[in-house]
Coordinates of C-alpha atoms in Angstrom, one line a residue:
M20 CA -14.9 8.0 13.5
S21 CA -11.2 6.6 12.2
E22 CA -8.5 8.8 12.4
T23 CA -5.0 8.6 11.1
P24 CA -1.8 7.9 12.6
E25 CA 0.7 10.3 13.3
N26 CA 3.8 10.3 11.1
P27 CA 6.5 7.9 11.5
P28 CA 9.2 9.5 13.4
G29 CA 11.8 11.8 10.8
R30 CA 9.0 12.8 8.4
R31 CA 7.7 16.2 9.1
R32 CA 4.4 16.1 7.2
R33 CA 1.5 15.4 9.3
R34 CA -0.5 13.0 6.6
V35 CA -0.7 9.5 5.7
P36 CA 2.1 8.6 2.5
T37 CA -0.4 8.5 -0.3
R38 CA 1.0 5.4 -1.0
R39 CA 0.3 3.9 1.7
R40 CA -3.2 5.4 2.9
V41 CA -4.1 3.6 6.7
V42 CA -7.4 4.2 8.8
I43 CA -6.6 3.8 12.6
A44 CA -8.6 4.4 15.3
A45 CA -6.6 5.4 18.6
V46 CA -6.8 3.0 21.1
V47 CA -7.3 5.5 24.0
G48 CA -9.2 8.1 21.6
L49 CA -6.7 10.6 21.2
A50 CA -5.6 12.2 18.0
A51 CA -1.7 10.9 16.9
A52 CA 0.4 13.9 16.2
T53 CA 4.2 13.0 16.5
V54 CA 6.8 13.1 14.3
L55 CA 10.4 12.9 15.6
G56 CA 12.9 15.3 13.9
A57 CA 16.6 14.5 12.8
A58 CA 19.5 15.2 15.2
A59 CA 21.4 18.5 14.5
A60 CA 24.0 19.1 17.1
L61 CA 27.6 20.0 16.0
S62 CA 31.1 19.4 18.1
A63 CA 34.6 19.1 17.1
V64 CA 35.7 15.4 16.2
A65 CA 38.6 14.2 17.6
P66 CA 41.2 12.2 15.5
D67 CA 41.8 8.3 16.0
E68 CA 45.3 7.1 17.4
K69 CA 46.5 3.8 17.4
A70 CA 46.8 1.8 20.4
G71 CA 50.0 0.1 21.2
G72 CA 50.0 -3.4 20.5
E73 CA 46.2 -3.4 19.6
S74 CA 44.4 -3.4 16.5
G75 CA 41.9 -0.5 16.5
S76 CA 42.2 3.0 17.3
T77 CA 41.8 5.1 20.6
S78 CA 40.8 8.6 21.3
P79 CA 41.5 9.6 25.3
A80 CA 38.0 10.6 25.9
A81 CA 39.3 13.4 28.7
A82 CA 41.4 15.5 26.4
E83 CA 40.3 18.8 25.2
V84 CA 40.1 18.8 21.6
S85 CA 40.3 22.0 19.7
G86 CA 39.1 22.8 16.4
S87 CA 37.9 25.3 14.2
P88 CA 35.8 25.5 11.1
T89 CA 37.7 25.2 7.6
P90 CA 36.0 27.0 4.6
G91 CA 34.5 23.9 3.6
G92 CA 32.2 23.7 6.8
T93 CA 34.5 20.8 8.3
L94 CA 36.0 21.1 11.9
A95 CA 40.0 21.0 12.1
T96 CA 41.0 19.4 15.3
A97 CA 44.2 19.4 17.1
A98 CA 45.7 16.1 17.8
A99 CA 44.5 14.6 21.5
T100 CA 47.0 14.4 24.7
P101 CA 47.2 11.2 25.9
I102 CA 45.6 10.3 29.5
P103 CA 48.0 10.5 32.2
T104 CA 48.5 7.1 34.0
A105 CA 46.6 7.3 37.0
T106 CA 48.1 7.1 40.8
A107 CA 47.2 5.5 43.7
S108 CA 45.4 7.8 45.9
A109 CA 42.4 8.7 47.6
S110 CA 40.6 9.9 45.0
V111 CA 42.3 8.3 42.4
P112 CA 42.4 4.1 42.2
A113 CA 45.4 2.6 40.4
A114 CA 44.6 1.2 36.9
K115 CA 43.5 -2.3 37.2
P116 CA 42.3 -5.1 34.7
E117 CA 38.8 -5.9 35.0
G118 CA 36.3 -8.4 33.8
P119 CA 37.6 -11.4 31.4
C120 CA 38.7 -9.2 29.0
G121 CA 41.2 -7.7 31.3
R122 CA 40.7 -4.2 30.1
T123 CA 42.0 -1.6 32.3
V124 CA 40.2 1.2 34.0
G125 CA 41.1 4.3 33.3
A126 CA 41.3 7.9 34.9
A127 CA 38.9 8.8 33.1
A128 CA 36.9 7.7 29.8
A129 CA 38.9 6.6 26.7
V130 CA 37.0 5.7 23.5
K131 CA 38.4 2.9 21.0
V132 CA 37.0 2.3 17.4
T133 CA 37.9 -1.0 15.7
E134 CA 36.3 -1.8 11.9
V135 CA 35.2 -5.2 12.0
K136 CA 35.1 -6.7 8.3
V137 CA 32.0 -8.9 8.4
G138 CA 32.4 -10.1 4.4
V139 CA 28.7 -9.1 3.6
K140 CA 27.2 -6.2 2.8
V141 CA 25.3 -4.6 5.6
T142 CA 22.1 -2.5 5.2
G143 CA 22.8 1.1 5.5
Y144 CA 21.6 3.9 8.0
G145 CA 18.7 5.0 5.2
S146 CA 17.0 8.1 6.9
E147 CA 17.0 6.7 10.4
G148 CA 13.1 7.0 10.9
D149 CA 11.4 4.5 12.7
T150 CA 9.9 2.8 10.2
D151 CA 12.9 2.0 8.5
P152 CA 15.4 -1.1 9.1
L153 CA 17.9 -1.1 11.9
P154 CA 21.3 -1.8 10.6
M155 CA 23.2 -3.7 13.6
A156 CA 22.7 -4.6 17.3
I157 CA 25.5 -5.7 20.1
A158 CA 25.6 -7.8 23.1
S159 CA 28.2 -8.3 25.7
R160 CA 28.8 -12.2 26.3
P161 CA 29.5 -12.7 30.1
A162 CA 32.4 -15.2 29.2
G163 CA 34.0 -11.9 27.3
G164 CA 33.9 -10.5 24.0
S165 CA 30.3 -9.7 22.1
W166 CA 27.9 -10.8 19.9
L167 CA 27.5 -8.8 16.9
A168 CA 24.3 -8.9 14.9
W169 CA 23.7 -7.1 11.5
L170 CA 20.8 -6.8 8.6
G171 CA 22.2 -7.9 5.5
T172 CA 20.7 -6.8 2.3
N173 CA 19.4 -10.3 1.0
G174 CA 16.9 -10.7 3.7
R175 CA 19.0 -12.5 6.6
V176 CA 20.0 -11.1 9.5
Y177 CA 23.7 -12.4 10.4
L178 CA 25.0 -13.0 13.8
G179 CA 29.3 -13.0 14.4
K180 CA 31.3 -13.5 17.5
L181 CA 33.7 -11.2 18.6
D182 CA 36.7 -11.1 20.9
C183 CA 37.6 -9.1 23.4
N184 CA 39.4 -6.7 21.0
D185 CA 36.0 -6.7 19.3
K186 CA 37.6 -8.4 16.2
L187 CA 35.8 -11.3 14.7
V188 CA 36.0 -14.7 15.2
G189 CA 34.9 -18.0 13.7
T190 CA 32.1 -17.8 10.8
P191 CA 29.1 -15.8 11.4
T192 CA 25.8 -17.6 11.1
S193 CA 22.2 -16.3 9.5
F194 CA 18.8 -16.7 10.2
V195 CA 15.8 -15.3 7.7
G196 CA 14.4 -11.8 8.7
I197 CA 13.4 -8.7 7.2
D198 CA 14.1 -6.1 10.0
L199 CA 16.7 -6.6 12.9
Q200 CA 15.6 -5.4 16.4
D201 CA 18.0 -6.3 19.2
V202 CA 20.4 -8.9 20.3
Q203 CA 21.1 -10.1 24.3
A204 CA 23.5 -12.8 25.6
D205 CA 23.7 -15.0 28.5
A206 CA 26.3 -17.7 29.3
N207 CA 25.0 -20.2 26.8
G208 CA 24.0 -17.8 23.9
G209 CA 21.8 -15.4 23.8
V210 CA 18.9 -14.4 21.6
V211 CA 18.2 -12.0 18.7
L212 CA 14.9 -10.0 18.1
L213 CA 13.6 -9.9 14.4
T214 CA 11.3 -9.6 11.9
R215 CA 9.8 -12.1 9.2
K216 CA 7.3 -11.7 6.4
G217 CA 3.4 -12.3 7.3
T218 CA 0.1 -12.5 5.9
C219 CA -2.5 -9.5 5.7
G220 CA -5.4 -11.7 4.4
T221 CA -8.6 -10.2 2.7
G222 CA -10.1 -8.0 5.7
P223 CA -11.8 -6.4 4.8
L224 CA -10.3 -3.0 6.1
C225 CA -13.2 -0.1 6.9
G226 CA -11.2 2.1 4.4
G227 CA -7.7 2.5 2.6
S228 CA -4.9 -0.1 2.7
S229 CA -2.6 -1.1 5.0
S230 CA 0.5 -3.2 4.7
P231 CA 2.6 -5.1 5.1
C232 CA 1.6 -7.7 8.0
N233 CA 4.9 -9.2 9.5
T234 CA 5.9 -11.2 12.4
M235 CA 8.1 -10.7 15.3
H236 CA 10.0 -13.3 16.5
M237 CA 12.9 -14.4 19.2
I238 CA 15.3 -16.5 17.9
R239 CA 17.5 -18.2 20.7
F240 CA 21.1 -19.5 20.1
D241 CA 23.9 -21.2 21.4
N242 CA 27.4 -20.1 22.2
S243 CA 28.0 -21.4 18.5
G244 CA 25.8 -19.2 17.2
K245 CA 23.6 -22.3 16.3
Q246 CA 19.5 -21.8 16.5
V247 CA 18.0 -23.8 19.5
W248 CA 14.8 -22.8 18.8
E249 CA 12.3 -19.6 18.0
R250 CA 9.2 -18.1 19.3
Q251 CA 6.9 -15.6 17.7
V252 CA 5.6 -12.9 19.9
T253 CA 3.4 -11.5 17.7
N254 CA 0.3 -13.9 17.1
L255 CA -0.4 -14.6 13.8
S256 CA -0.8 -18.1 12.4
G257 CA -2.6 -20.1 9.9
S258 CA -6.0 -19.4 11.3
R259 CA -5.1 -15.8 12.0
Q260 CA -3.9 -13.0 9.9
G261 CA -3.2 -9.2 9.9
Y262 CA -6.5 -8.1 8.9
D263 CA -8.3 -10.8 11.5
D264 CA -10.1 -9.3 15.0
G265 CA -7.6 -9.5 17.4
A266 CA -4.6 -9.6 15.1
R267 CA -1.3 -8.2 16.7
F268 CA 1.1 -7.7 13.7
I269 CA 4.5 -5.7 12.7
W270 CA 4.0 -3.2 9.7
W271 CA 5.5 -0.4 8.1
Y272 CA 4.4 1.9 11.0
Q273 CA 6.2 2.3 14.1
H274 CA 7.1 -1.0 15.2
H275 CA 10.7 -1.4 16.7
G276 CA 11.4 -3.2 19.7
R277 CA 14.4 -3.9 22.5
L278 CA 15.0 -7.1 24.7
A279 CA 15.7 -7.4 28.2
S280 CA 16.6 -10.6 30.4
D281 CA 16.3 -11.8 34.1
G282 CA 18.7 -14.7 33.5
K283 CA 15.8 -16.9 33.1
S284 CA 13.6 -15.3 30.4
Y285 CA 13.7 -12.9 28.0
A286 CA 11.1 -9.8 27.5
A287 CA 10.6 -8.3 24.2
Y288 CA 8.9 -4.8 24.2
F289 CA 8.3 -3.6 20.6
G290 CA 5.6 -1.4 18.6
V291 CA 2.9 -3.2 17.3
A292 CA -0.5 -2.8 14.9
I293 CA -3.6 -3.7 16.4
T294 CA -6.5 -5.0 14.5
V295 CA -9.8 -4.2 15.7
K296 CA -13.6 -5.1 14.4
N297 CA -15.8 -2.6 13.6
G298 CA -19.0 -3.6 12.3
N299 CA -18.7 -5.6 8.8
C300 CA -14.8 -4.5 8.3
V301 CA -11.6 -4.1 10.6
D302 CA -9.8 -0.8 11.7
I303 CA -6.2 -1.0 12.7
H304 CA -4.5 1.0 15.5
E305 CA -1.1 1.1 16.3
G306 CA 0.2 0.6 20.2
D307 CA 2.7 -1.5 21.9
R308 CA 3.0 -4.9 23.0
M309 CA 5.2 -6.8 25.6
Q310 CA 5.8 -10.6 25.6
V311 CA 7.9 -12.5 27.6
V312 CA 9.6 -16.0 26.8
N313 CA 10.9 -18.7 29.2
A314 CA 14.2 -20.8 28.8
N315 CA 12.4 -23.5 26.8
G316 CA 11.3 -21.2 24.1
S317 CA 7.5 -21.2 25.4
L318 CA 5.8 -18.3 25.9
A319 CA 5.4 -17.2 29.6
S320 CA 1.4 -17.3 29.9
N321 CA -0.1 -14.8 32.7
H322 CA 3.5 -13.1 33.1
R323 CA 2.8 -10.3 35.3
D324 CA 4.8 -7.6 33.3
S325 CA 3.2 -8.8 30.1
F326 CA 0.7 -7.1 28.5
E327 CA -1.3 -7.3 24.9
V328 CA -1.3 -3.4 24.1
G329 CA 0.3 -0.8 26.7
C330 CA 0.7 2.6 24.9
S331 CA -1.3 4.2 22.0
H332 CA 0.7 5.4 18.9
S333 CA 3.7 4.2 20.9
W334 CA 7.2 4.7 19.6
T335 CA 11.1 4.2 21.2
S336 CA 9.5 1.4 23.5
R337 CA 12.6 0.7 26.1
V338 CA 12.8 -2.3 28.6
V339 CA 15.2 -2.8 31.7
W340 CA 15.1 -6.0 34.1
D341 CA 15.5 -4.6 37.8
P342 CA 17.1 -7.4 39.8
R343 CA 16.1 -5.3 42.7
T344 CA 12.1 -5.7 42.3
S345 CA 12.2 -8.7 40.3
H346 CA 10.5 -6.7 37.3
Y347 CA 10.4 -5.8 34.0
V348 CA 10.6 -2.0 33.6
M349 CA 9.2 0.1 30.3
V350 CA 8.8 3.1 29.0
C351 CA 7.6 4.8 25.9
A352 CA 7.1 7.7 24.2
T353 CA 3.0 8.1 23.5
D354 CA 0.5 10.5 21.9
N355 CA -1.5 9.9 24.8
A356 CA -0.8 13.1 26.5
C357 CA 2.0 13.6 24.7
R358 CA 4.1 12.4 27.3
I359 CA 6.9 10.0 28.4
A360 CA 5.0 6.9 30.1
R361 CA 5.5 3.5 31.4
P362 CA 2.5 1.4 30.0
N363 CA 0.2 -1.1 31.5
P364 CA -1.6 1.1 33.3
Y365 CA -0.7 4.2 31.9
R366 CA 1.6 6.1 34.3
G367 CA 3.0 9.5 33.4
V368 CA 6.9 10.1 33.7
A369 CA 7.9 13.6 32.1
A370 CA 5.3 15.6 30.4
G371 CA 5.9 16.8 26.8
T372 CA 4.0 18.3 23.2
C373 CA 3.0 16.5 20.3
D374 CA 4.7 19.1 18.4
G375 CA 6.8 16.3 16.2
T376 CA 9.8 16.6 18.1
L377 CA 8.9 13.8 21.5
F378 CA 11.3 11.6 21.5
G379 CA 11.9 8.7 24.2
G380 CA 15.6 7.5 24.4
D381 CA 16.8 4.8 26.7
L382 CA 16.0 3.6 30.3
V383 CA 18.9 2.5 32.7
L384 CA 18.8 1.5 36.6
A385 CA 19.6 4.4 39.0
K386 CA 21.9 3.8 41.5
S387 CA 20.0 2.9 44.8
K388 CA 16.4 3.2 43.6
G389 CA 14.2 3.9 40.5
Y390 CA 15.4 4.9 37.0
W391 CA 16.9 7.2 34.4
T392 CA 15.5 7.7 31.2
A393 CA 16.5 10.1 28.4
W394 CA 14.3 12.0 26.2
S395 CA 14.4 15.1 23.9
Q396 CA 11.8 17.6 22.9
G397 CA 12.7 20.6 20.5
G398 CA 16.1 19.1 20.5
Q399 CA 16.6 19.8 24.2
V400 CA 17.9 16.4 26.1
R401 CA 16.9 16.0 29.4
L402 CA 17.3 13.0 31.8
E403 CA 14.4 12.3 34.6
H404 CA 14.7 9.9 37.5
F405 CA 11.7 8.0 38.3
T406 CA 10.5 5.1 40.5
T407 CA 6.9 3.9 39.8
G408 CA 5.5 6.9 37.7
A409 CA 6.3 10.4 37.5
S410 CA 9.8 11.9 37.5
D411 CA 11.0 12.8 40.9
S412 CA 14.3 14.5 39.5
T413 CA 14.8 16.2 35.8
V414 CA 18.7 17.1 34.7
K415 CA 18.3 19.7 31.6
T416 CA 21.6 18.4 30.2
A417 CA 23.6 20.4 27.8
A418 CA 23.1 18.2 24.9
K419 CA 21.1 19.5 21.9
S420 CA 20.1 16.6 20.2
S421 CA 16.9 15.2 18.9
H422 CA 17.6 11.3 19.6
P423 CA 19.8 10.7 23.0
H424 CA 21.3 7.5 23.9
L425 CA 21.6 6.7 27.5
V426 CA 23.5 3.6 29.0
S427 CA 24.7 2.2 32.3
Y428 CA 28.4 3.2 32.8
G429 CA 30.4 0.7 35.4
T430 CA 29.5 1.4 38.8
G431 CA 27.1 4.3 39.8
R432 CA 27.5 5.8 36.3
M433 CA 25.8 6.4 32.9
L434 CA 26.7 7.4 29.7
L435 CA 24.6 9.7 27.8
A436 CA 25.8 10.1 23.9
W437 CA 24.1 11.9 21.0
E438 CA 24.9 12.9 17.7
S439 CA 27.4 15.9 16.8
G440 CA 27.9 16.5 13.0
S441 CA 29.4 13.5 11.9
S442 CA 30.5 11.9 15.2
M443 CA 28.7 11.8 18.7
A444 CA 29.6 13.5 21.5
A445 CA 29.2 11.8 25.4
Q446 CA 29.1 13.1 28.9
V447 CA 29.4 10.8 32.0
Y448 CA 26.4 11.7 34.7
D449 CA 26.5 10.0 38.3
S450 CA 23.3 7.7 38.3
G451 CA 22.2 8.6 42.0
T452 CA 22.5 12.5 41.9
G453 CA 22.3 12.9 37.9
K454 CA 25.5 15.2 38.5
T455 CA 28.2 15.0 35.3
V456 CA 31.4 13.5 35.7
G457 CA 34.1 14.5 34.0
S458 CA 34.4 16.5 30.4
K459 CA 32.3 16.0 27.5
F460 CA 34.3 14.0 24.9
T461 CA 33.9 12.8 21.6
I462 CA 33.0 9.1 20.1
G463 CA 34.3 9.2 16.4
V464 CA 31.5 7.0 14.9
R465 CA 28.4 8.0 13.0
D466 CA 25.4 8.2 15.1
H467 CA 21.9 5.9 14.1
S468 CA 18.7 7.4 15.9
Y469 CA 17.6 4.1 16.9
Q470 CA 20.4 1.9 17.6
A471 CA 21.6 1.3 21.5
F472 CA 24.6 1.3 23.5
K473 CA 25.0 -2.0 25.5
A474 CA 27.1 -2.1 28.8
Y475 CA 29.4 -4.8 29.4
P476 CA 30.4 -6.1 33.3
D477 CA 34.0 -4.6 33.4
G478 CA 32.7 -1.4 32.9
S479 CA 33.1 -0.5 29.7
V480 CA 30.5 0.3 27.0
A481 CA 30.1 -0.5 23.1
Y482 CA 28.4 0.7 20.5
P483 CA 28.0 -0.5 16.6
A484 CA 28.1 1.8 14.1
A485 CA 28.4 2.0 10.1
G486 CA 31.6 1.2 8.5
S487 CA 32.3 0.6 4.7
G488 CA 29.6 -1.4 2.9
T489 CA 30.7 -4.8 4.0
S490 CA 32.0 -3.5 7.8
I491 CA 30.9 -2.3 11.1
K492 CA 32.6 0.0 13.4
I493 CA 32.5 -1.1 17.0
A494 CA 33.1 2.0 19.7
R495 CA 34.1 0.8 22.8
I496 CA 34.2 3.7 25.9
L497 CA 36.7 1.8 28.1
P498 CA 36.2 1.5 31.8
A499 CA 37.1 4.7 34.1
G500 CA 37.3 4.9 37.8

């Protein structure tokens, strides 16, 4: 018997939209029933302060910011006090520049926001659902600076180079693409993951209708931003269309993905549609897929970490490379037992509930062994530490949010961030013990439920956020000792 999928995240009505009725047969036979709600935690917004001699704005994250609601509902904030200069001692090392950009390590986290004028219209946030386009992504360049990718409104994905001050240098390039997924960098350039239009064919479907039938691609670029090669990581071709048995394609349903790299190959982990023959017609399932591409652009056949299908009715697909074990490690949110899980084979990390609020955040390496993942249920954010499967340590954080973000932050630390009113709130944690480090602070840009923070070798992290219609704000949390 066929079944309909759970609603895409951000939608509360548990039924297939009438304009796109889809017949789904669950990969593992469990009913799909997950809807992800919108984040709603509120906190004071720290004002921006100009950083002497640098473009952008800096707000000291360690400073206490007081505020009270105004009659109109916004928060009036007092000016944040500067971070005191660090002095050499056993507990607080002297400030020193780190990495190719020479960023100074402060006594506590500090936030710098820089607006980048990209010159073309950037896709807006929309409703921030898992079926909506992702506007932007960022990656650290080993030589210093960043690659910034963004989705235009003209069917193209743009790529620009940022310098150490998070300012655009040179002329951006662009590639055909209808949805941006992620960008990663290496010494010779990097890879952008994006979606392109595909063809469904005739089927026939066993019932209802399903569209579109798109494709997912890695685009390899050099240090000038010029394309070197491209590789489809779905499997449509001239002889296999979306409604053919065995097809793996991208549709309107949950489909976003992430990249990771071991320095030679790149891994793409993303939600995928699965076509299965059912008598004289086909059913469309949903799961996730992980593919590894070699440095020359060829698929790594039979890679020990890749798979055709992992989690059933999967969303928030997250992947990281672990050099300690020489494995790509993945987690998903799935309606298979309604949990955060490791795919292929299933290994439960944290037990959840299919009440429409289960959301998987990001995945980072723990200090010595294992991994931390952030996730949310019922608006409560938790951190889970695990190695091979089930969590061995749970941290119930003070964050009340539906869509947490997690990123490695320097040596032995990680940063948890979440939506807080019209800005974001953040807290540093020890990536060994899971204990908080310092105080909660504000990041003065708009959150997006599905975009990612990225770590930099100098200990800073960066997040791309909405600016004006033709600009993007880069929020950088500077390194802290």
